[in-house]
Amino acid sequence: PKHNIVKLDDGTYLIELALAGYSREDLQVELKEGTLTISGDKGNEDESKYIHKGISSKKFTRSFRLNENVIVKGSLFVDGILSISLEHVVPEEQKPRLIDIK
């Protein structure tokens, strides 16, 4: 499916997927070993009713490889858009620091 990756501010991101025709029950979001995987399956539909079908309802899987310091804050499914919020948390020892010159 079509998707957007939005930078909201320093360290906060949003992945949006356009999933018209899907319901929450058709979708699965999984984080495993640094990979965020979104999959959808509407099951078997009787397609003989359609004269024209422009909205896809195929089974899909979309994966995003995440940096080790990125955490998934949550997800929300509203009006056919699945939004997954991410936060990049940099540990104190990895943050840049100024070294005093003597």
CSV table of N, CA, C and O in Angstrom, one decimal:
chain,number,residue,atom,x,y,z
A,1,PRO,N,0.8,-1.2,0.0
A,1,PRO,CA,0.0,0.0,0.0
A,1,PRO,C,0.8,1.3,0.0
A,1,PRO,O,2.0,1.2,0.4
A,2,LYS,N,0.3,2.3,-0.4
A,2,LYS,CA,1.0,3.6,-0.4
A,2,LYS,C,1.2,4.1,1.0
A,2,LYS,O,0.4,3.8,1.9
A,3,HIS,N,2.3,4.7,1.2
A,3,HIS,CA,2.6,5.2,2.6
A,3,HIS,C,3.4,6.5,2.6
A,3,HIS,O,4.0,6.9,1.6
A,4,ASN,N,3.4,7.1,3.8
A,4,ASN,CA,4.1,8.4,4.0
A,4,ASN,C,5.0,8.1,5.3
A,4,ASN,O,4.6,7.4,6.2
A,5,ILE,N,6.1,8.7,5.3
A,5,ILE,CA,6.9,8.8,6.5
A,5,ILE,C,7.1,10.3,6.8
A,5,ILE,O,7.7,11.0,6.0
A,6,VAL,N,6.6,10.7,8.0
A,6,VAL,CA,6.6,12.1,8.4
A,6,VAL,C,7.5,12.3,9.6
A,6,VAL,O,7.4,11.6,10.6
A,7,LYS,N,8.3,13.4,9.5
A,7,LYS,CA,9.1,13.8,10.7
A,7,LYS,C,8.3,14.9,11.3
A,7,LYS,O,8.2,16.0,10.8
A,8,LEU,N,7.8,14.6,12.6
A,8,LEU,CA,7.0,15.6,13.3
A,8,LEU,C,7.9,16.6,14.0
A,8,LEU,O,7.6,17.8,14.0
A,9,ASP,N,9.0,16.2,14.6
A,9,ASP,CA,10.0,17.0,15.2
A,9,ASP,C,11.2,16.2,15.5
A,9,ASP,O,11.3,15.1,15.0
A,10,ASP,N,12.2,16.8,16.1
A,10,ASP,CA,13.4,16.0,16.4
A,10,ASP,C,13.1,14.8,17.2
A,10,ASP,O,12.7,14.8,18.3
A,11,GLY,N,13.3,13.6,16.6
A,11,GLY,CA,13.2,12.4,17.3
A,11,GLY,C,11.8,11.8,17.2
A,11,GLY,O,11.6,10.7,17.7
A,12,THR,N,10.8,12.4,16.6
A,12,THR,CA,9.5,11.9,16.5
A,12,THR,C,9.0,11.7,15.1
A,12,THR,O,9.1,12.7,14.3
A,13,TYR,N,8.6,10.6,14.7
A,13,TYR,CA,8.2,10.3,13.3
A,13,TYR,C,6.9,9.6,13.3
A,13,TYR,O,6.4,9.0,14.3
A,14,LEU,N,6.3,9.6,12.1
A,14,LEU,CA,5.0,8.9,11.9
A,14,LEU,C,5.0,8.2,10.6
A,14,LEU,O,5.4,8.8,9.6
A,15,ILE,N,4.6,6.9,10.6
A,15,ILE,CA,4.4,6.2,9.3
A,15,ILE,C,2.9,6.1,9.1
A,15,ILE,O,2.2,5.7,10.0
A,16,GLU,N,2.5,6.5,7.9
A,16,GLU,CA,1.1,6.5,7.6
A,16,GLU,C,0.9,5.5,6.4
A,16,GLU,O,1.6,5.7,5.4
A,17,LEU,N,-0.1,4.6,6.5
A,17,LEU,CA,-0.4,3.7,5.3
A,17,LEU,C,-1.8,3.9,4.9
A,17,LEU,O,-2.7,4.0,5.8
A,18,ALA,N,-2.1,4.1,3.6
A,18,ALA,CA,-3.4,4.2,3.1
A,18,ALA,C,-4.0,2.8,2.9
A,18,ALA,O,-3.6,2.1,2.1
A,19,LEU,N,-5.0,2.5,3.7
A,19,LEU,CA,-5.6,1.2,3.7
A,19,LEU,C,-7.1,1.2,3.6
A,19,LEU,O,-7.9,0.7,4.4
A,20,ALA,N,-7.6,1.9,2.6
A,20,ALA,CA,-9.1,2.0,2.3
A,20,ALA,C,-9.7,0.6,2.2
A,20,ALA,O,-9.1,-0.2,1.5
A,21,GLY,N,-10.8,0.4,2.8
A,21,GLY,CA,-11.5,-0.9,2.6
A,21,GLY,C,-11.1,-1.9,3.7
A,21,GLY,O,-11.8,-2.9,3.8
A,22,TYR,N,-10.0,-1.7,4.4
A,22,TYR,CA,-9.6,-2.6,5.5
A,22,TYR,C,-10.2,-2.2,6.8
A,22,TYR,O,-10.5,-1.0,7.0
A,23,SER,N,-10.4,-3.1,7.7
A,23,SER,CA,-10.8,-2.8,9.1
A,23,SER,C,-9.7,-3.2,10.0
A,23,SER,O,-8.7,-3.8,9.6
A,24,ARG,N,-9.8,-2.8,11.3
A,24,ARG,CA,-8.8,-3.1,12.3
A,24,ARG,C,-8.5,-4.6,12.4
A,24,ARG,O,-7.4,-5.0,12.6
A,25,GLU,N,-9.6,-5.3,12.3
A,25,GLU,CA,-9.5,-6.8,12.4
A,25,GLU,C,-8.7,-7.4,11.2
A,25,GLU,O,-8.2,-8.5,11.4
A,26,ASP,N,-8.6,-6.7,10.1
A,26,ASP,CA,-7.9,-7.2,8.9
A,26,ASP,C,-6.4,-7.0,9.0
A,26,ASP,O,-5.6,-7.5,8.2
A,27,LEU,N,-5.9,-6.1,10.0
A,27,LEU,CA,-4.6,-5.6,10.0
A,27,LEU,C,-3.8,-6.2,11.2
A,27,LEU,O,-4.4,-6.5,12.3
A,28,GLN,N,-2.5,-6.3,11.0
A,28,GLN,CA,-1.6,-6.8,12.1
A,28,GLN,C,-0.3,-5.9,12.0
A,28,GLN,O,0.3,-5.8,10.9
A,29,VAL,N,0.1,-5.4,13.2
A,29,VAL,CA,1.4,-4.7,13.3
A,29,VAL,C,2.3,-5.4,14.2
A,29,VAL,O,1.9,-5.7,15.4
A,30,GLU,N,3.5,-5.7,13.8
A,30,GLU,CA,4.4,-6.5,14.6
A,30,GLU,C,5.8,-5.9,14.6
A,30,GLU,O,6.3,-5.5,13.5
A,31,LEU,N,6.5,-5.9,15.7
A,31,LEU,CA,7.8,-5.4,15.9
A,31,LEU,C,8.7,-6.6,16.3
A,31,LEU,O,8.4,-7.1,17.4
A,32,LYS,N,9.6,-7.0,15.5
A,32,LYS,CA,10.4,-8.2,15.9
A,32,LYS,C,11.8,-8.0,15.3
A,32,LYS,O,12.1,-7.7,14.2
A,33,GLU,N,12.8,-8.0,16.3
A,33,GLU,CA,14.2,-7.9,16.0
A,33,GLU,C,14.5,-6.7,15.1
A,33,GLU,O,15.3,-6.7,14.1
A,34,GLY,N,14.0,-5.5,15.5
A,34,GLY,CA,14.2,-4.3,14.8
A,34,GLY,C,13.5,-4.1,13.5
A,34,GLY,O,13.8,-3.1,12.8
A,35,THR,N,12.6,-4.9,13.1
A,35,THR,CA,11.8,-4.8,11.9
A,35,THR,C,10.3,-4.6,12.2
A,35,THR,O,9.8,-5.5,12.9
A,36,LEU,N,9.8,-3.5,11.8
A,36,LEU,CA,8.3,-3.3,11.9
A,36,LEU,C,7.6,-3.8,10.7
A,36,LEU,O,7.9,-3.4,9.6
A,37,THR,N,6.7,-4.7,10.9
A,37,THR,CA,6.0,-5.4,9.8
A,37,THR,C,4.5,-5.1,9.9
A,37,THR,O,3.9,-5.4,11.0
A,38,ILE,N,3.9,-4.6,8.9
A,38,ILE,CA,2.5,-4.4,8.8
A,38,ILE,C,1.9,-5.3,7.8
A,38,ILE,O,2.4,-5.3,6.6
A,39,SER,N,0.9,-6.0,8.1
A,39,SER,CA,0.3,-7.0,7.2
A,39,SER,C,-1.2,-6.8,7.2
A,39,SER,O,-1.8,-6.5,8.2
A,40,GLY,N,-1.8,-7.2,6.1
A,40,GLY,CA,-3.3,-7.1,6.0
A,40,GLY,C,-3.8,-8.2,5.2
A,40,GLY,O,-3.2,-8.6,4.2
A,41,ASP,N,-5.0,-8.7,5.6
A,41,ASP,CA,-5.6,-9.8,4.9
A,41,ASP,C,-7.1,-9.7,5.1
A,41,ASP,O,-7.6,-9.8,6.2
A,42,LYS,N,-7.9,-9.4,4.0
A,42,LYS,CA,-9.3,-9.3,4.1
A,42,LYS,C,-10.0,-10.6,4.0
A,42,LYS,O,-11.2,-10.7,4.1
A,43,GLY,N,-9.3,-11.7,3.8
A,43,GLY,CA,-9.9,-13.0,3.6
A,43,GLY,C,-10.5,-13.1,2.2
A,43,GLY,O,-10.2,-12.3,1.3
A,44,ASN,N,-11.3,-14.1,2.0
A,44,ASN,CA,-11.9,-14.3,0.7
A,44,ASN,C,-13.2,-13.5,0.5
A,44,ASN,O,-14.1,-13.6,1.3
A,45,GLU,N,-13.2,-12.7,-0.5
A,45,GLU,CA,-14.4,-11.9,-0.9
A,45,GLU,C,-14.9,-12.4,-2.2
A,45,GLU,O,-14.2,-12.9,-3.0
A,46,ASP,N,-16.2,-12.3,-2.3
A,46,ASP,CA,-16.9,-12.7,-3.6
A,46,ASP,C,-16.7,-11.5,-4.5
A,46,ASP,O,-17.4,-10.5,-4.4
A,47,GLU,N,-15.8,-11.6,-5.5
A,47,GLU,CA,-15.5,-10.5,-6.4
A,47,GLU,C,-16.4,-10.5,-7.6
A,47,GLU,O,-16.4,-9.6,-8.4
A,48,SER,N,-17.3,-11.5,-7.7
A,48,SER,CA,-18.2,-11.5,-8.8
A,48,SER,C,-19.3,-10.3,-8.7
A,48,SER,O,-19.9,-10.0,-9.7
A,49,LYS,N,-19.4,-9.7,-7.6
A,49,LYS,CA,-20.4,-8.6,-7.4
A,49,LYS,C,-19.9,-7.3,-8.0
A,49,LYS,O,-20.7,-6.4,-8.2
A,50,TYR,N,-18.6,-7.2,-8.3
A,50,TYR,CA,-18.0,-5.9,-8.7
A,50,TYR,C,-18.1,-5.8,-10.2
A,50,TYR,O,-17.7,-6.7,-11.0
A,51,ILE,N,-18.5,-4.6,-10.7
A,51,ILE,CA,-18.4,-4.3,-12.1
A,51,ILE,C,-17.0,-3.7,-12.4
A,51,ILE,O,-16.4,-4.0,-13.4
A,52,HIS,N,-16.6,-2.9,-11.4
A,52,HIS,CA,-15.2,-2.3,-11.5
A,52,HIS,C,-14.7,-2.3,-10.1
A,52,HIS,O,-15.4,-1.9,-9.1
A,53,LYS,N,-13.5,-2.8,-9.8
A,53,LYS,CA,-12.9,-2.8,-8.5
A,53,LYS,C,-11.6,-2.0,-8.6
A,53,LYS,O,-10.6,-2.6,-9.0
A,54,GLY,N,-11.6,-0.7,-8.1
A,54,GLY,CA,-10.4,0.1,-8.1
A,54,GLY,C,-9.7,0.2,-6.8
A,54,GLY,O,-8.6,0.6,-6.7
A,55,ILE,N,-10.4,-0.3,-5.7
A,55,ILE,CA,-9.8,-0.3,-4.4
A,55,ILE,C,-9.3,-1.7,-4.1
A,55,ILE,O,-10.1,-2.6,-4.0
A,56,SER,N,-8.0,-1.8,-3.9
A,56,SER,CA,-7.4,-3.1,-3.7
A,56,SER,C,-7.8,-3.7,-2.3
A,56,SER,O,-7.9,-3.0,-1.4
A,57,SER,N,-8.0,-5.0,-2.3
A,57,SER,CA,-8.2,-5.7,-1.0
A,57,SER,C,-7.3,-6.9,-0.9
A,57,SER,O,-7.7,-7.9,-0.3
A,58,LYS,N,-6.2,-6.9,-1.6
A,58,LYS,CA,-5.3,-8.0,-1.6
A,58,LYS,C,-4.6,-8.2,-0.3
A,58,LYS,O,-4.4,-7.2,0.4
A,59,LYS,N,-4.1,-9.3,0.0
A,59,LYS,CA,-3.3,-9.6,1.1
A,59,LYS,C,-1.9,-8.9,0.9
A,59,LYS,O,-1.4,-8.9,-0.2
A,60,PHE,N,-1.4,-8.2,1.9
A,60,PHE,CA,-0.1,-7.5,1.8
A,60,PHE,C,0.7,-7.6,3.0
A,60,PHE,O,0.2,-7.9,4.1
A,61,THR,N,2.0,-7.4,2.8
A,61,THR,CA,3.0,-7.2,3.9
A,61,THR,C,3.9,-6.1,3.6
A,61,THR,O,4.5,-6.1,2.4
A,62,ARG,N,4.2,-5.2,4.5
A,62,ARG,CA,5.1,-4.1,4.3
A,62,ARG,C,6.0,-4.0,5.5
A,62,ARG,O,5.5,-4.0,6.6
A,63,SER,N,7.3,-4.0,5.3
A,63,SER,CA,8.3,-4.0,6.4
A,63,SER,C,9.1,-2.8,6.4
A,63,SER,O,9.5,-2.2,5.3
A,64,PHE,N,9.5,-2.3,7.6
A,64,PHE,CA,10.4,-1.1,7.8
A,64,PHE,C,11.4,-1.5,8.8
A,64,PHE,O,11.1,-2.0,9.8
A,65,ARG,N,12.7,-1.4,8.4
A,65,ARG,CA,13.8,-1.7,9.3
A,65,ARG,C,14.1,-0.5,10.1
A,65,ARG,O,14.2,0.6,9.6
A,66,LEU,N,14.0,-0.6,11.5
A,66,LEU,CA,14.2,0.5,12.4
A,66,LEU,C,15.6,0.5,13.0
A,66,LEU,O,16.1,-0.6,13.3
A,67,ASN,N,16.1,1.7,13.3
A,67,ASN,CA,17.3,1.9,14.0
A,67,ASN,C,17.1,1.3,15.4
A,67,ASN,O,16.0,1.3,15.9
A,68,GLU,N,18.2,0.8,16.0
A,68,GLU,CA,18.2,0.2,17.3
A,68,GLU,C,17.6,1.1,18.4
A,68,GLU,O,17.2,0.7,19.4
A,69,ASN,N,17.7,2.4,18.2
A,69,ASN,CA,17.3,3.4,19.2
A,69,ASN,C,15.8,3.9,18.9
A,69,ASN,O,15.4,4.8,19.6
A,70,VAL,N,15.1,3.3,18.0
A,70,VAL,CA,13.8,3.8,17.6
A,70,VAL,C,12.8,2.8,18.3
A,70,VAL,O,12.9,1.6,18.3
A,71,ILE,N,11.8,3.5,19.0
A,71,ILE,CA,10.8,2.7,19.7
A,71,ILE,C,9.4,3.0,19.1
A,71,ILE,O,9.2,4.1,18.6
A,72,VAL,N,8.5,2.0,19.1
A,72,VAL,CA,7.2,2.2,18.5
A,72,VAL,C,6.3,2.7,19.7
A,72,VAL,O,6.2,2.0,20.7
A,73,LYS,N,5.8,3.9,19.6
A,73,LYS,CA,5.0,4.5,20.7
A,73,LYS,C,3.5,4.0,20.6
A,73,LYS,O,2.8,3.9,21.6
A,74,GLY,N,3.0,3.7,19.4
A,74,GLY,CA,1.6,3.2,19.3
A,74,GLY,C,1.1,3.3,17.9
A,74,GLY,O,1.9,3.7,17.0
A,75,SER,N,-0.1,2.9,17.7
A,75,SER,CA,-0.7,2.9,16.3
A,75,SER,C,-2.2,3.3,16.5
A,75,SER,O,-2.8,3.1,17.5
A,76,LEU,N,-2.7,3.9,15.4
A,76,LEU,CA,-4.1,4.4,15.3
A,76,LEU,C,-4.6,4.2,13.9
A,76,LEU,O,-3.9,4.4,12.9
A,77,PHE,N,-5.8,3.6,13.8
A,77,PHE,CA,-6.4,3.4,12.5
A,77,PHE,C,-7.7,4.2,12.4
A,77,PHE,O,-8.7,3.9,13.1
A,78,VAL,N,-7.7,5.3,11.6
A,78,VAL,CA,-8.8,6.2,11.5
A,78,VAL,C,-9.1,6.5,10.0
A,78,VAL,O,-8.1,6.9,9.3
A,79,ASP,N,-10.3,6.4,9.6
A,79,ASP,CA,-10.7,6.8,8.2
A,79,ASP,C,-9.8,6.2,7.1
A,79,ASP,O,-9.4,6.8,6.2
A,80,GLY,N,-9.4,4.9,7.3
A,80,GLY,CA,-8.6,4.2,6.3
A,80,GLY,C,-7.2,4.5,6.3
A,80,GLY,O,-6.4,4.1,5.4
A,81,ILE,N,-6.7,5.2,7.3
A,81,ILE,CA,-5.3,5.5,7.4
A,81,ILE,C,-4.7,4.9,8.7
A,81,ILE,O,-5.2,5.2,9.8
A,82,LEU,N,-3.7,4.0,8.6
A,82,LEU,CA,-3.1,3.4,9.7
A,82,LEU,C,-1.9,4.3,10.0
A,82,LEU,O,-1.0,4.5,9.1
A,83,SER,N,-1.8,4.9,11.2
A,83,SER,CA,-0.7,5.7,11.6
A,83,SER,C,0.1,5.1,12.7
A,83,SER,O,-0.5,4.6,13.7
A,84,ILE,N,1.4,5.0,12.6
A,84,ILE,CA,2.2,4.3,13.6
A,84,ILE,C,3.3,5.4,14.0
A,84,ILE,O,4.0,5.9,13.2
A,85,SER,N,3.2,5.7,15.3
A,85,SER,CA,4.1,6.7,15.8
A,85,SER,C,5.4,6.1,16.4
A,85,SER,O,5.4,5.1,17.1
A,86,LEU,N,6.5,6.7,16.0
A,86,LEU,CA,7.9,6.3,16.4
A,86,LEU,C,8.6,7.4,17.1
A,86,LEU,O,8.4,8.5,16.9
A,87,GLU,N,9.5,7.0,18.0
A,87,GLU,CA,10.4,7.9,18.7
A,87,GLU,C,11.8,7.4,18.7
A,87,GLU,O,12.1,6.3,19.0
A,88,HIS,N,12.7,8.3,18.3
A,88,HIS,CA,14.1,8.0,18.3
A,88,HIS,C,14.7,8.5,19.6
A,88,HIS,O,14.8,9.7,19.9
A,89,VAL,N,15.1,7.5,20.5
A,89,VAL,CA,15.6,7.9,21.8
A,89,VAL,C,17.1,7.6,21.8
A,89,VAL,O,17.5,6.4,21.6
A,90,VAL,N,17.9,8.6,21.9
A,90,VAL,CA,19.3,8.5,21.9
A,90,VAL,C,19.8,8.4,23.3
A,90,VAL,O,19.6,9.3,24.1
A,91,PRO,N,20.5,7.3,23.6
A,91,PRO,CA,21.0,7.1,25.0
A,91,PRO,C,22.1,8.2,25.3
A,91,PRO,O,22.7,8.7,24.4
A,92,GLU,N,22.2,8.6,26.6
A,92,GLU,CA,23.0,9.7,27.0
A,92,GLU,C,24.5,9.5,26.5
A,92,GLU,O,25.1,10.5,26.1
A,93,GLU,N,25.0,8.3,26.5
A,93,GLU,CA,26.4,8.1,26.1
A,93,GLU,C,26.6,8.2,24.6
A,93,GLU,O,27.7,8.4,24.2
A,94,GLN,N,25.5,8.2,23.8
A,94,GLN,CA,25.7,8.4,22.4
A,94,GLN,C,25.4,9.9,21.9
A,94,GLN,O,25.6,10.2,20.8
A,95,LYS,N,24.9,10.7,22.9
A,95,LYS,CA,24.6,12.1,22.5
A,95,LYS,C,26.0,12.9,22.4
A,95,LYS,O,26.9,12.6,23.1
A,96,PRO,N,26.0,13.8,21.4
A,96,PRO,CA,27.2,14.6,21.3
A,96,PRO,C,27.5,15.5,22.5
A,96,PRO,O,26.5,15.9,23.2
A,97,ARG,N,28.7,15.6,22.9
A,97,ARG,CA,29.0,16.5,24.0
A,97,ARG,C,30.3,17.3,23.7
A,97,ARG,O,31.1,16.8,23.0
A,98,LEU,N,30.4,18.4,24.4
A,98,LEU,CA,31.6,19.3,24.2
A,98,LEU,C,32.7,18.8,25.1
A,98,LEU,O,32.4,18.5,26.3
A,99,ILE,N,33.9,18.8,24.6
A,99,ILE,CA,35.1,18.4,25.4
A,99,ILE,C,35.8,19.7,25.8
A,99,ILE,O,36.1,20.5,25.0
A,100,ASP,N,36.0,19.8,27.1
A,100,ASP,CA,36.7,21.0,27.6
A,100,ASP,C,38.2,21.0,27.2
A,100,ASP,O,38.9,20.0,27.3
A,101,ILE,N,38.6,22.1,26.6
A,101,ILE,CA,40.0,22.3,26.2
A,101,ILE,C,40.8,23.0,27.3
A,101,ILE,O,40.4,24.0,27.7
A,102,LYS,N,41.9,22.4,27.7
A,102,LYS,CA,42.7,23.0,28.7
A,102,LYS,C,44.0,23.5,28.2
A,102,LYS,O,44.5,23.2,27.2
